[in-house]
mmCIF file of C-alpha atoms in Angstrom:
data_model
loop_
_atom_site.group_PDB
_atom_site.id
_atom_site.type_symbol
_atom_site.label_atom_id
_atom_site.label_comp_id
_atom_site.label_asym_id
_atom_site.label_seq_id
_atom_site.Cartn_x
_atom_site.Cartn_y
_atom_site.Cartn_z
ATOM 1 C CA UNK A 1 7.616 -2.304 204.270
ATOM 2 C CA UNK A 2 7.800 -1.927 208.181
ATOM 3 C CA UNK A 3 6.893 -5.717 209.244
ATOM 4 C CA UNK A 4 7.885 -4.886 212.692
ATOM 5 C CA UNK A 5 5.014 -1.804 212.840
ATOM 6 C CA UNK A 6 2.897 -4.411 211.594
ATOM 7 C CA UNK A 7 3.651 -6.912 214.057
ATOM 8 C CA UNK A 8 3.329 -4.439 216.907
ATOM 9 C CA UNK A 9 0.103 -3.006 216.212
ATOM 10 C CA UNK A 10 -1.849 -6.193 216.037
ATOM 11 C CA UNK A 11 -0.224 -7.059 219.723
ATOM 12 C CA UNK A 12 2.287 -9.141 218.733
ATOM 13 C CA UNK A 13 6.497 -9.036 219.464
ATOM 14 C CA UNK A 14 9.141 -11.330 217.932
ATOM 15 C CA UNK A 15 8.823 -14.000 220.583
ATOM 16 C CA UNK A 16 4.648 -13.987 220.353
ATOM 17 C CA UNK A 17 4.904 -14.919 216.737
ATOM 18 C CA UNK A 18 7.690 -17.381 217.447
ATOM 19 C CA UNK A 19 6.203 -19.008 220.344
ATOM 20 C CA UNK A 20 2.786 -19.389 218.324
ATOM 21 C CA UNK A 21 4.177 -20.091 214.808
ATOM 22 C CA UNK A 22 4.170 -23.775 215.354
ATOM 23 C CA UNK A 23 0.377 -24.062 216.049
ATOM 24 C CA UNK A 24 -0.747 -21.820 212.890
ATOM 25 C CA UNK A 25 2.069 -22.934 210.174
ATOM 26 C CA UNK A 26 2.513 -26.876 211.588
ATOM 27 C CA UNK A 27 6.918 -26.445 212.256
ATOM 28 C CA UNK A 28 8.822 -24.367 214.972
ATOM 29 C CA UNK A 29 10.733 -21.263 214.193
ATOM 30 C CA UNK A 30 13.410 -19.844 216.729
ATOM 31 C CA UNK A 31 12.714 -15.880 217.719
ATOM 32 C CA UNK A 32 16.438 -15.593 216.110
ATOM 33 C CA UNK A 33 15.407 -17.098 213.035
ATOM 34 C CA UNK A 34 12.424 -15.175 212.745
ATOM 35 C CA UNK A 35 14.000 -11.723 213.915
ATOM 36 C CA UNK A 36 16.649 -12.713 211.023
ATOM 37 C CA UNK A 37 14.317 -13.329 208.493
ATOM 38 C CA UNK A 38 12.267 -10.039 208.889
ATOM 39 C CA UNK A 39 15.304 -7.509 209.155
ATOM 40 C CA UNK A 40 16.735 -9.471 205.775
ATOM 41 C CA UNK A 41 14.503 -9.719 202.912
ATOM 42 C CA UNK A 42 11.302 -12.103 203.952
ATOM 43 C CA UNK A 43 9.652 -14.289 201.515
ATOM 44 C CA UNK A 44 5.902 -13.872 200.801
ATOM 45 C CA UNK A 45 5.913 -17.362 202.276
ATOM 46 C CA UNK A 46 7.626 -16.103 205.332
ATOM 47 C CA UNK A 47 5.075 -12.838 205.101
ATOM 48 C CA UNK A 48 2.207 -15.500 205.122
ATOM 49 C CA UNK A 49 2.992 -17.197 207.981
ATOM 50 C CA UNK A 50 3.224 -14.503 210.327
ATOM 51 C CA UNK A 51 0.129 -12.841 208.828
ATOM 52 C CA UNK A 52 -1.437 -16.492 209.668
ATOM 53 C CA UNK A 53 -0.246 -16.102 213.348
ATOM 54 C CA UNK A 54 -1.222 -12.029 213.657
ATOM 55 C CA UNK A 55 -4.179 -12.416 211.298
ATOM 56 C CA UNK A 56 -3.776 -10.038 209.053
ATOM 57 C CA UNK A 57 -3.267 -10.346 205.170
ATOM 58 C CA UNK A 58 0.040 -10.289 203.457
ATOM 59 C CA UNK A 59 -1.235 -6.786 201.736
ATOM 60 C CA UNK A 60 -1.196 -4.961 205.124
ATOM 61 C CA UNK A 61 2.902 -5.616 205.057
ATOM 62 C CA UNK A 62 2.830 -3.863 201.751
ATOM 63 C CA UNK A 63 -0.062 -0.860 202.303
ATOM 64 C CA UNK A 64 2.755 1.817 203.640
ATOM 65 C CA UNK A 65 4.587 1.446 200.078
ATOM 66 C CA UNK A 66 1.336 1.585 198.219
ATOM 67 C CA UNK A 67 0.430 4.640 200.167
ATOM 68 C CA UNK A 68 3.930 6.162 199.118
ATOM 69 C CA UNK A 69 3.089 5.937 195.280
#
């Protein structure tokens, strides 16, 4: 799972998603929170919200590993 590919090919860095996370998911989330949470071990919740502030779906996070099987 590269989130970071992800992020970057619908537009968006670290700091876009941070600065906008507040308007899509309703709380604030620091860029060093976020940039920790990603390189760690997200949660699907996590995975949500940032797919609500890219628009994508949570599936496009995981399509590279399906591909791989």
């Amino acid at each position: 799972m590269d989130i970071k590919s992800i992020i970057k090919a619908h537009g968006y860095t670290i700091e876009r998603i941070a600065a906008e996370w507040e308007i899509k998911n309703g709380k604030p989330i620091t860029r060093g929170a976020l940039s920790q949470s990603i390189n760690k071990n997200p949660t699907v919740e996590t995975l949500q919200k940032i797919a609500n502030v890219i628009g994508c779906s949570v599936g496009d996070f995981f399509a590279d590993e399906l591909q791989n099987t």
